[in-house]
Amino acid sequence: MQLKSYHKKTSTLASAVIISLAALASSNVHAADAVSFKPWVGSDNVVSLGETITANENGLKSAYTGNPNLNFSAWAHTGDWFIFQNTNLADVSVTVSGAAGFAPGLTVWATGAAKFDGGTEGFASEISAAGFGTPHSFNATGAIGDTGTLWMANGQGGNVIETLGYAVSGPAAFTAADTGWGETVFTGAHDVSLTNTFENGVTGSTSANLASLTFNDLAPGWYTVYVGGTNHASAGGAFALTVSAVPEAETWAMLLAGLGLVGWRLRRSPTASCEAAA
C-alpha cells in the first residue's frame, strides 16, 4: 500500500544552513537519555551511496500501536530505537521485514548535525489520556511539538527537529478520539513532514509483515528510527531493519552518460588508428 508523496525542491545549500542552525539550537539541559539505542550489524550506523546497513532484533506485538491499555499510542521502552547517519544527498529507504508473528510499524525523525540525545523522561509532565507519562507512552506519528512529542523535541526535552514519515502494517487504524495523545495512526505509509529541509518527498509501502519508507533526496545528517509491533493480537517476533542509499536519478544519468562517452571513444580509437596507418 502506497500513500501520499510530495515532490518538494529546496536548495541544498539552504538546507545545510538550516540544519546547522537547528543543530546549534538543539543543545539543552533537559535531555537525560530517556531511551537507548539498539546496535547495527558490525556497529555500522553510517550509510553512504550504494551502501546498506542492517540491524536484527525481536519486536513486541504492540509497542508501536494496538495496545488498548495505552489507548493505542506507542510505548517507547518496549519498542526498538536506532540512529543512523546519512553521508550524501541520496534516495534512502528504511525497511522493516518481520517474521510471521510481527506486524511492524516504524517512524523516522531528523536531528540534523547531531545524534538524537535520547530525550527526557517525563518532560513538562506530559500525561496521556490513558494516564501515562512520556516516553512510557508517546506520540510516534505526530509532528514535533504536538502533544506527546515534547520529551524528544528540539528546544524542549530533546533535540529532534522534524518527524519525516511513518509506516504501519496494520491491521487497525486509530483516530484522535481513540489515542492517548490525540494522534492519528493509519495503516500504510505516510509523509508527515512539515518542511522540505531534510527530504523532497516520502513514499512507502506496507504488507502483513513489512513496513517501508523511501525518502527522496534525503539530506546528509543524523536520523532516528523507532520500530514496534502494531497488532496486539499477534505474538510478535524477529525483524530485520535495513537502510539503503542509492544515488539520485540525475547522478545515475550523468554516470551512464560518462560511461557511454568513454565507450564511444574506445570504439572509435581502432578505426582512427587504422586510417592513420593506411
PDB file of C-alpha atoms in Angstrom:
ATOM      1  CA  MET A   1       0.000   0.000   0.000  1.00  0.00           C
ATOM      2  CA  GLN A   2       1.472   3.330  -1.010  1.00  0.00           C
ATOM      3  CA  LEU A   3       0.125   6.688   0.080  1.00  0.00           C
ATOM      4  CA  LYS A   4       0.833  10.333  -0.489  1.00  0.00           C
ATOM      5  CA  SER A   5       4.063  11.602  -1.957  1.00  0.00           C
ATOM      6  CA  TYR A   6       5.232  15.203  -2.163  1.00  0.00           C
ATOM      7  CA  HIS A   7       7.871  16.389  -4.611  1.00  0.00           C
ATOM      8  CA  LYS A   8       9.424  19.389  -2.935  1.00  0.00           C
ATOM      9  CA  LYS A   9      12.624  21.109  -4.055  1.00  0.00           C
ATOM     10  CA  THR A  10      14.922  23.232  -1.948  1.00  0.00           C
ATOM     11  CA  SER A  11      18.459  24.486  -2.380  1.00  0.00           C
ATOM     12  CA  THR A  12      20.905  22.017  -0.870  1.00  0.00           C
ATOM     13  CA  LEU A  13      22.956  24.895   0.487  1.00  0.00           C
ATOM     14  CA  ALA A  14      19.918  26.443   2.159  1.00  0.00           C
ATOM     15  CA  SER A  15      19.018  23.089   3.687  1.00  0.00           C
ATOM     16  CA  ALA A  16      22.531  22.671   5.040  1.00  0.00           C
ATOM     17  CA  VAL A  17      22.398  26.105   6.666  1.00  0.00           C
ATOM     18  CA  ILE A  18      19.018  25.376   8.260  1.00  0.00           C
ATOM     19  CA  ILE A  19      20.234  22.011   9.562  1.00  0.00           C
ATOM     20  CA  SER A  20      23.357  23.543  11.048  1.00  0.00           C
ATOM     21  CA  LEU A  21      21.415  26.326  12.787  1.00  0.00           C
ATOM     22  CA  ALA A  22      18.886  23.836  14.136  1.00  0.00           C
ATOM     23  CA  ALA A  23      21.703  21.687  15.494  1.00  0.00           C
ATOM     24  CA  LEU A  24      23.187  24.677  17.317  1.00  0.00           C
ATOM     25  CA  ALA A  25      19.801  25.453  18.826  1.00  0.00           C
ATOM     26  CA  SER A  26      19.228  21.861  19.892  1.00  0.00           C
ATOM     27  CA  SER A  27      21.519  21.892  22.931  1.00  0.00           C
ATOM     28  CA  ASN A  28      19.503  21.897  26.129  1.00  0.00           C
ATOM     29  CA  VAL A  29      19.949  20.899  29.734  1.00  0.00           C
ATOM     30  CA  HIS A  30      16.889  18.659  29.910  1.00  0.00           C
ATOM     31  CA  ALA A  31      17.976  15.634  27.880  1.00  0.00           C
ATOM     32  CA  ALA A  32      18.608  12.633  30.089  1.00  0.00           C
ATOM     33  CA  ASP A  33      18.813   9.630  27.765  1.00  0.00           C
ATOM     34  CA  ALA A  34      15.206   8.591  28.302  1.00  0.00           C
ATOM     35  CA  VAL A  35      15.612   5.931  25.594  1.00  0.00           C
ATOM     36  CA  SER A  36      18.651   3.934  24.492  1.00  0.00           C
ATOM     37  CA  PHE A  37      19.615   2.677  21.056  1.00  0.00           C
ATOM     38  CA  LYS A  38      19.969  -0.791  19.573  1.00  0.00           C
ATOM     39  CA  PRO A  39      23.141  -1.867  17.732  1.00  0.00           C
ATOM     40  CA  TRP A  40      23.592  -2.253  13.988  1.00  0.00           C
ATOM     41  CA  VAL A  41      25.301  -5.287  12.491  1.00  0.00           C
ATOM     42  CA  GLY A  42      29.041  -4.671  12.677  1.00  0.00           C
ATOM     43  CA  SER A  43      28.353  -1.466  14.649  1.00  0.00           C
ATOM     44  CA  ASP A  44      27.915   0.234  11.264  1.00  0.00           C
ATOM     45  CA  ASN A  45      25.364   3.054  11.574  1.00  0.00           C
ATOM     46  CA  VAL A  46      26.690   5.135   8.656  1.00  0.00           C
ATOM     47  CA  VAL A  47      25.117   4.775   5.222  1.00  0.00           C
ATOM     48  CA  SER A  48      26.853   6.116   2.097  1.00  0.00           C
ATOM     49  CA  LEU A  49      25.918   5.978  -1.580  1.00  0.00           C
ATOM     50  CA  GLY A  50      25.387   2.410  -2.719  1.00  0.00           C
ATOM     51  CA  GLU A  51      25.541   1.014   0.821  1.00  0.00           C
ATOM     52  CA  THR A  52      23.092  -0.858   3.040  1.00  0.00           C
ATOM     53  CA  ILE A  53      23.258  -1.155   6.821  1.00  0.00           C
ATOM     54  CA  THR A  54      21.259  -3.697   8.817  1.00  0.00           C
ATOM     55  CA  ALA A  55      20.060  -4.495  12.319  1.00  0.00           C
ATOM     56  CA  ASN A  56      18.301  -7.561  13.717  1.00  0.00           C
ATOM     57  CA  GLU A  57      16.029  -7.553  16.784  1.00  0.00           C
ATOM     58  CA  ASN A  58      12.936  -9.164  18.289  1.00  0.00           C
ATOM     59  CA  GLY A  59       9.867  -6.940  18.374  1.00  0.00           C
ATOM     60  CA  LEU A  60       6.970  -6.950  20.837  1.00  0.00           C
ATOM     61  CA  LYS A  61       3.498  -7.281  19.395  1.00  0.00           C
ATOM     62  CA  SER A  62       2.082  -3.795  20.107  1.00  0.00           C
ATOM     63  CA  ALA A  63       4.948  -1.470  21.091  1.00  0.00           C
ATOM     64  CA  TYR A  64       4.051   0.897  18.232  1.00  0.00           C
ATOM     65  CA  THR A  65       0.244   0.803  18.300  1.00  0.00           C
ATOM     66  CA  GLY A  66      -2.660  -1.514  19.065  1.00  0.00           C
ATOM     67  CA  ASN A  67      -2.276  -1.778  22.845  1.00  0.00           C
ATOM     68  CA  PRO A  68      -5.650  -0.793  24.353  1.00  0.00           C
ATOM     69  CA  ASN A  69      -4.059  -0.160  27.756  1.00  0.00           C
ATOM     70  CA  LEU A  70      -2.144   2.767  26.221  1.00  0.00           C
ATOM     71  CA  ASN A  71      -5.074   3.994  24.133  1.00  0.00           C
ATOM     72  CA  PHE A  72      -3.180   2.609  21.139  1.00  0.00           C
ATOM     73  CA  SER A  73      -0.237   5.022  21.441  1.00  0.00           C
ATOM     74  CA  ALA A  74       3.411   3.925  21.256  1.00  0.00           C
ATOM     75  CA  TRP A  75       5.343   2.543  24.234  1.00  0.00           C
ATOM     76  CA  ALA A  76       8.935   3.733  23.890  1.00  0.00           C
ATOM     77  CA  HIS A  77      10.529   1.342  26.371  1.00  0.00           C
ATOM     78  CA  THR A  78       9.179  -1.781  24.698  1.00  0.00           C
ATOM     79  CA  GLY A  79       9.985  -0.782  21.115  1.00  0.00           C
ATOM     80  CA  ASP A  80      13.403  -0.511  19.465  1.00  0.00           C
ATOM     81  CA  TRP A  81      15.302   2.706  18.725  1.00  0.00           C
ATOM     82  CA  PHE A  82      18.049   3.103  16.131  1.00  0.00           C
ATOM     83  CA  ILE A  83      20.105   6.050  14.898  1.00  0.00           C
ATOM     84  CA  PHE A  84      21.952   6.304  11.594  1.00  0.00           C
ATOM     85  CA  GLN A  85      23.962   8.886   9.683  1.00  0.00           C
ATOM     86  CA  ASN A  86      23.377   9.591   6.007  1.00  0.00           C
ATOM     87  CA  THR A  87      26.565  10.936   4.403  1.00  0.00           C
ATOM     88  CA  ASN A  88      25.380  12.012   0.936  1.00  0.00           C
ATOM     89  CA  LEU A  89      22.311  13.554  -0.681  1.00  0.00           C
ATOM     90  CA  ALA A  90      20.567  10.387  -1.851  1.00  0.00           C
ATOM     91  CA  ASP A  91      17.308   8.472  -2.076  1.00  0.00           C
ATOM     92  CA  VAL A  92      17.242   6.437   1.136  1.00  0.00           C
ATOM     93  CA  SER A  93      14.906   3.568   2.001  1.00  0.00           C
ATOM     94  CA  VAL A  94      14.200   2.368   5.550  1.00  0.00           C
ATOM     95  CA  THR A  95      12.570  -1.076   5.666  1.00  0.00           C
ATOM     96  CA  VAL A  96      11.426  -3.389   8.452  1.00  0.00           C
ATOM     97  CA  SER A  97      10.781  -7.002   7.466  1.00  0.00           C
ATOM     98  CA  GLY A  98       9.247  -9.118  10.209  1.00  0.00           C
ATOM     99  CA  ALA A  99       8.624 -12.758  10.996  1.00  0.00           C
ATOM    100  CA  ALA A 100       5.119 -14.194  10.625  1.00  0.00           C
ATOM    101  CA  GLY A 101       4.054 -13.010  14.088  1.00  0.00           C
ATOM    102  CA  PHE A 102       5.347  -9.460  13.796  1.00  0.00           C
ATOM    103  CA  ALA A 103       3.340  -6.680  12.078  1.00  0.00           C
ATOM    104  CA  PRO A 104       5.793  -3.746  12.098  1.00  0.00           C
ATOM    105  CA  GLY A 105       5.367  -0.029  12.415  1.00  0.00           C
ATOM    106  CA  LEU A 106       8.178   2.489  12.016  1.00  0.00           C
ATOM    107  CA  THR A 107       8.748   6.234  12.264  1.00  0.00           C
ATOM    108  CA  VAL A 108      11.748   8.254  11.080  1.00  0.00           C
ATOM    109  CA  TRP A 109      12.770  11.605  12.604  1.00  0.00           C
ATOM    110  CA  ALA A 110      15.541  14.060  11.668  1.00  0.00           C
ATOM    111  CA  THR A 111      18.013  15.547  14.146  1.00  0.00           C
ATOM    112  CA  GLY A 112      20.324  17.238  11.616  1.00  0.00           C
ATOM    113  CA  ALA A 113      24.007  17.548  12.511  1.00  0.00           C
ATOM    114  CA  ALA A 114      23.654  15.872  15.921  1.00  0.00           C
ATOM    115  CA  LYS A 115      22.637  12.393  17.041  1.00  0.00           C
ATOM    116  CA  PHE A 116      19.354  12.031  18.936  1.00  0.00           C
ATOM    117  CA  ASP A 117      20.212  12.614  22.591  1.00  0.00           C
ATOM    118  CA  GLY A 118      17.567  10.214  23.897  1.00  0.00           C
ATOM    119  CA  GLY A 119      15.116  12.812  25.173  1.00  0.00           C
ATOM    120  CA  THR A 120      13.898  13.470  28.704  1.00  0.00           C
ATOM    121  CA  GLU A 121      11.838  11.219  30.946  1.00  0.00           C
ATOM    122  CA  GLY A 122       8.514  12.852  31.849  1.00  0.00           C
ATOM    123  CA  PHE A 123       9.360  16.232  30.347  1.00  0.00           C
ATOM    124  CA  ALA A 124       6.869  19.030  31.168  1.00  0.00           C
ATOM    125  CA  SER A 125       4.662  16.496  32.975  1.00  0.00           C
ATOM    126  CA  GLU A 126       3.186  15.271  29.678  1.00  0.00           C
ATOM    127  CA  ILE A 127       0.417  12.787  30.569  1.00  0.00           C
ATOM    128  CA  SER A 128      -1.608  10.854  28.008  1.00  0.00           C
ATOM    129  CA  ALA A 129      -5.356  10.256  28.096  1.00  0.00           C
ATOM    130  CA  ALA A 130      -4.534   6.744  29.305  1.00  0.00           C
ATOM    131  CA  GLY A 131      -2.685   8.198  32.301  1.00  0.00           C
ATOM    132  CA  PHE A 132       0.894   7.507  31.227  1.00  0.00           C
ATOM    133  CA  GLY A 133       3.781   9.967  31.019  1.00  0.00           C
ATOM    134  CA  THR A 134       6.347  10.224  28.249  1.00  0.00           C
ATOM    135  CA  PRO A 135       8.127   8.338  26.890  1.00  0.00           C
ATOM    136  CA  HIS A 136       6.486   5.302  28.529  1.00  0.00           C
ATOM    137  CA  SER A 137       3.682   6.379  26.203  1.00  0.00           C
ATOM    138  CA  PHE A 138       4.434   8.845  23.391  1.00  0.00           C
ATOM    139  CA  ASN A 139       3.155  10.202  20.095  1.00  0.00           C
ATOM    140  CA  ALA A 140       5.017   8.325  17.357  1.00  0.00           C
ATOM    141  CA  THR A 141       3.144   9.752  14.364  1.00  0.00           C
ATOM    142  CA  GLY A 142       2.593  13.432  15.119  1.00  0.00           C
ATOM    143  CA  ALA A 143       4.645  16.456  14.154  1.00  0.00           C
ATOM    144  CA  ILE A 144       7.358  17.535  16.574  1.00  0.00           C
ATOM    145  CA  GLY A 145       5.742  19.955  19.003  1.00  0.00           C
ATOM    146  CA  ASP A 146       2.466  18.021  19.127  1.00  0.00           C
ATOM    147  CA  THR A 147       1.248  16.617  22.428  1.00  0.00           C
ATOM    148  CA  GLY A 148       3.295  13.566  23.376  1.00  0.00           C
ATOM    149  CA  THR A 149       6.439  14.676  21.496  1.00  0.00           C
ATOM    150  CA  LEU A 150       7.861  17.384  23.787  1.00  0.00           C
ATOM    151  CA  TRP A 151      10.081  14.871  25.603  1.00  0.00           C
ATOM    152  CA  MET A 152      12.077  14.468  22.362  1.00  0.00           C
ATOM    153  CA  ALA A 153      11.505  17.864  20.692  1.00  0.00           C
ATOM    154  CA  ASN A 154      14.300  20.266  19.828  1.00  0.00           C
ATOM    155  CA  GLY A 155      14.443  23.075  22.383  1.00  0.00           C
ATOM    156  CA  GLN A 156      12.166  21.119  24.749  1.00  0.00           C
ATOM    157  CA  GLY A 157      13.154  17.735  26.185  1.00  0.00           C
ATOM    158  CA  GLY A 158      15.423  16.587  23.364  1.00  0.00           C
ATOM    159  CA  ASN A 159      16.903  17.552  20.024  1.00  0.00           C
ATOM    160  CA  VAL A 160      14.600  16.046  17.370  1.00  0.00           C
ATOM    161  CA  ILE A 161      13.864  18.649  14.693  1.00  0.00           C
ATOM    162  CA  GLU A 162      11.202  17.071  12.479  1.00  0.00           C
ATOM    163  CA  THR A 163       9.045  13.966  12.041  1.00  0.00           C
ATOM    164  CA  LEU A 164       9.503  12.834   8.433  1.00  0.00           C
ATOM    165  CA  GLY A 165       7.226   9.858   7.940  1.00  0.00           C
ATOM    166  CA  TYR A 166       5.732   6.693   9.354  1.00  0.00           C
ATOM    167  CA  ALA A 167       4.526   3.316   8.081  1.00  0.00           C
ATOM    168  CA  VAL A 168       2.132   0.891   9.787  1.00  0.00           C
ATOM    169  CA  SER A 169       1.453  -2.621   8.504  1.00  0.00           C
ATOM    170  CA  GLY A 170      -1.783  -2.891  10.439  1.00  0.00           C
ATOM    171  CA  PRO A 171      -4.261  -4.182  10.971  1.00  0.00           C
ATOM    172  CA  ALA A 172      -6.254  -1.316  12.520  1.00  0.00           C
ATOM    173  CA  ALA A 173      -6.344   2.480  12.150  1.00  0.00           C
ATOM    174  CA  PHE A 174      -6.892   4.825  15.080  1.00  0.00           C
ATOM    175  CA  THR A 175      -8.156   8.409  15.117  1.00  0.00           C
ATOM    176  CA  ALA A 176      -7.620  11.273  17.551  1.00  0.00           C
ATOM    177  CA  ALA A 177     -10.625  10.142  19.568  1.00  0.00           C
ATOM    178  CA  ASP A 178      -9.036   6.722  20.128  1.00  0.00           C
ATOM    179  CA  THR A 179      -5.463   7.548  21.060  1.00  0.00           C
ATOM    180  CA  GLY A 180      -3.585   8.633  24.139  1.00  0.00           C
ATOM    181  CA  TRP A 181      -2.206  11.844  22.654  1.00  0.00           C
ATOM    182  CA  GLY A 182      -4.887  12.711  20.131  1.00  0.00           C
ATOM    183  CA  GLU A 183      -2.710  11.479  17.282  1.00  0.00           C
ATOM    184  CA  THR A 184      -3.897   9.592  14.210  1.00  0.00           C
ATOM    185  CA  VAL A 185      -2.352   6.218  13.406  1.00  0.00           C
ATOM    186  CA  PHE A 186      -3.311   4.979   9.960  1.00  0.00           C
ATOM    187  CA  THR A 187      -2.197   1.865   8.140  1.00  0.00           C
ATOM    188  CA  GLY A 188       0.046   2.313   5.115  1.00  0.00           C
ATOM    189  CA  ALA A 189       2.942   4.709   4.518  1.00  0.00           C
ATOM    190  CA  HIS A 190       2.610   8.426   5.273  1.00  0.00           C
ATOM    191  CA  ASP A 191       4.589  11.587   4.633  1.00  0.00           C
ATOM    192  CA  VAL A 192       4.092  13.776   7.722  1.00  0.00           C
ATOM    193  CA  SER A 193       6.983  16.199   7.221  1.00  0.00           C
ATOM    194  CA  LEU A 194       6.105  19.878   7.503  1.00  0.00           C
ATOM    195  CA  THR A 195       9.075  21.281   5.551  1.00  0.00           C
ATOM    196  CA  ASN A 196      11.448  20.215   2.795  1.00  0.00           C
ATOM    197  CA  THR A 197      14.533  20.785   4.929  1.00  0.00           C
ATOM    198  CA  PHE A 198      15.535  17.130   5.078  1.00  0.00           C
ATOM    199  CA  GLU A 199      13.858  15.457   2.096  1.00  0.00           C
ATOM    200  CA  ASN A 200      11.935  16.149  -1.093  1.00  0.00           C
ATOM    201  CA  GLY A 201       9.129  13.647  -0.626  1.00  0.00           C
ATOM    202  CA  VAL A 202       8.289  10.446   1.223  1.00  0.00           C
ATOM    203  CA  THR A 203       6.726   7.326  -0.277  1.00  0.00           C
ATOM    204  CA  GLY A 204       6.455   3.805   1.034  1.00  0.00           C
ATOM    205  CA  SER A 205       4.649   0.505   1.195  1.00  0.00           C
ATOM    206  CA  THR A 206       3.302  -1.946   3.743  1.00  0.00           C
ATOM    207  CA  SER A 207       2.138  -5.551   3.836  1.00  0.00           C
ATOM    208  CA  ALA A 208       1.309  -8.061   6.563  1.00  0.00           C
ATOM    209  CA  ASN A 209       4.862  -8.277   7.917  1.00  0.00           C
ATOM    210  CA  LEU A 210       6.632  -5.394   6.195  1.00  0.00           C
ATOM    211  CA  ALA A 211       6.774  -1.612   6.529  1.00  0.00           C
ATOM    212  CA  SER A 212       8.959   0.576   4.336  1.00  0.00           C
ATOM    213  CA  LEU A 213       9.615   4.289   3.736  1.00  0.00           C
ATOM    214  CA  THR A 214      11.660   5.881   0.947  1.00  0.00           C
ATOM    215  CA  PHE A 215      12.984   9.426   1.290  1.00  0.00           C
ATOM    216  CA  ASN A 216      13.671  11.331  -1.900  1.00  0.00           C
ATOM    217  CA  ASP A 217      16.861  13.453  -1.721  1.00  0.00           C
ATOM    218  CA  LEU A 218      17.486  12.726   1.958  1.00  0.00           C
ATOM    219  CA  ALA A 219      19.933  15.336   3.245  1.00  0.00           C
ATOM    220  CA  PRO A 220      23.224  14.411   4.918  1.00  0.00           C
ATOM    221  CA  GLY A 221      22.802  14.218   8.675  1.00  0.00           C
ATOM    222  CA  TRP A 222      21.539  12.100  11.563  1.00  0.00           C
ATOM    223  CA  TYR A 223      18.200  10.283  11.679  1.00  0.00           C
ATOM    224  CA  THR A 224      16.288   8.281  14.282  1.00  0.00           C
ATOM    225  CA  VAL A 225      14.110   5.216  13.688  1.00  0.00           C
ATOM    226  CA  TYR A 226      11.566   3.699  16.070  1.00  0.00           C
ATOM    227  CA  VAL A 227      10.250   0.168  15.386  1.00  0.00           C
ATOM    228  CA  GLY A 228       7.474  -1.706  17.170  1.00  0.00           C
ATOM    229  CA  GLY A 229       4.602  -4.096  16.616  1.00  0.00           C
ATOM    230  CA  THR A 230       1.169  -2.876  15.520  1.00  0.00           C
ATOM    231  CA  ASN A 231      -1.052  -5.896  16.228  1.00  0.00           C
ATOM    232  CA  HIS A 232      -1.995  -6.589  19.860  1.00  0.00           C
ATOM    233  CA  ALA A 233      -3.491  -9.945  18.862  1.00  0.00           C
ATOM    234  CA  SER A 234      -0.233 -11.217  17.365  1.00  0.00           C
ATOM    235  CA  ALA A 235       2.721 -12.939  19.025  1.00  0.00           C
ATOM    236  CA  GLY A 236       5.445 -10.506  17.961  1.00  0.00           C
ATOM    237  CA  GLY A 237       8.751 -11.857  16.688  1.00  0.00           C
ATOM    238  CA  ALA A 238      12.039 -11.232  14.949  1.00  0.00           C
ATOM    239  CA  PHE A 239      12.580  -8.464  12.432  1.00  0.00           C
ATOM    240  CA  ALA A 240      15.326  -7.102  10.198  1.00  0.00           C
ATOM    241  CA  LEU A 241      15.829  -3.369   9.701  1.00  0.00           C
ATOM    242  CA  THR A 242      17.675  -2.199   6.590  1.00  0.00           C
ATOM    243  CA  VAL A 243      18.678   1.294   5.493  1.00  0.00           C
ATOM    244  CA  SER A 244      19.878   1.676   1.900  1.00  0.00           C
ATOM    245  CA  ALA A 245      21.138   4.714  -0.018  1.00  0.00           C
ATOM    246  CA  VAL A 246      21.132   4.980  -3.801  1.00  0.00           C
ATOM    247  CA  PRO A 247      22.306   7.919  -5.934  1.00  0.00           C
ATOM    248  CA  GLU A 248      19.691  10.291  -7.279  1.00  0.00           C
ATOM    249  CA  ALA A 249      18.404   9.563 -10.781  1.00  0.00           C
ATOM    250  CA  GLU A 250      20.296  12.595 -12.101  1.00  0.00           C
ATOM    251  CA  THR A 251      23.558  11.198 -10.707  1.00  0.00           C
ATOM    252  CA  TRP A 252      22.950   7.836 -12.382  1.00  0.00           C
ATOM    253  CA  ALA A 253      22.154   9.602 -15.653  1.00  0.00           C
ATOM    254  CA  MET A 254      25.419  11.561 -15.589  1.00  0.00           C
ATOM    255  CA  LEU A 255      27.369   8.410 -14.743  1.00  0.00           C
ATOM    256  CA  LEU A 256      25.787   6.453 -17.590  1.00  0.00           C
ATOM    257  CA  ALA A 257      26.356   9.333 -19.999  1.00  0.00           C
ATOM    258  CA  GLY A 258      30.011   9.458 -18.988  1.00  0.00           C
ATOM    259  CA  LEU A 259      30.418   5.708 -19.474  1.00  0.00           C
ATOM    260  CA  GLY A 260      28.711   5.967 -22.848  1.00  0.00           C
ATOM    261  CA  LEU A 261      31.140   8.686 -23.960  1.00  0.00           C
ATOM    262  CA  VAL A 262      34.122   6.597 -22.866  1.00  0.00           C
ATOM    263  CA  GLY A 263      32.754   3.587 -24.762  1.00  0.00           C
ATOM    264  CA  TRP A 264      32.195   5.684 -27.897  1.00  0.00           C
ATOM    265  CA  ARG A 265      35.769   6.973 -27.798  1.00  0.00           C
ATOM    266  CA  LEU A 266      37.148   3.468 -27.316  1.00  0.00           C
ATOM    267  CA  ARG A 267      35.150   2.150 -30.275  1.00  0.00           C
ATOM    268  CA  ARG A 268      36.445   4.936 -32.497  1.00  0.00           C
ATOM    269  CA  SER A 269      40.081   4.621 -31.497  1.00  0.00           C
ATOM    270  CA  PRO A 270      40.929   1.440 -33.507  1.00  0.00           C
ATOM    271  CA  THR A 271      39.298   2.891 -36.658  1.00  0.00           C
ATOM    272  CA  ALA A 272      41.238   6.102 -36.348  1.00  0.00           C
ATOM    273  CA  SER A 273      44.493   4.150 -35.865  1.00  0.00           C
ATOM    274  CA  CYS A 274      43.873   2.020 -38.950  1.00  0.00           C
ATOM    275  CA  GLU A 275      43.097   5.064 -41.094  1.00  0.00           C
ATOM    276  CA  ALA A 276      46.310   6.726 -39.949  1.00  0.00           C
ATOM    277  CA  ALA A 277      48.320   3.613 -40.801  1.00  0.00           C
ATOM    278  CA  ALA A 278      46.811   3.423 -44.321  1.00  0.00           C
TER     279      ALA A 278
END
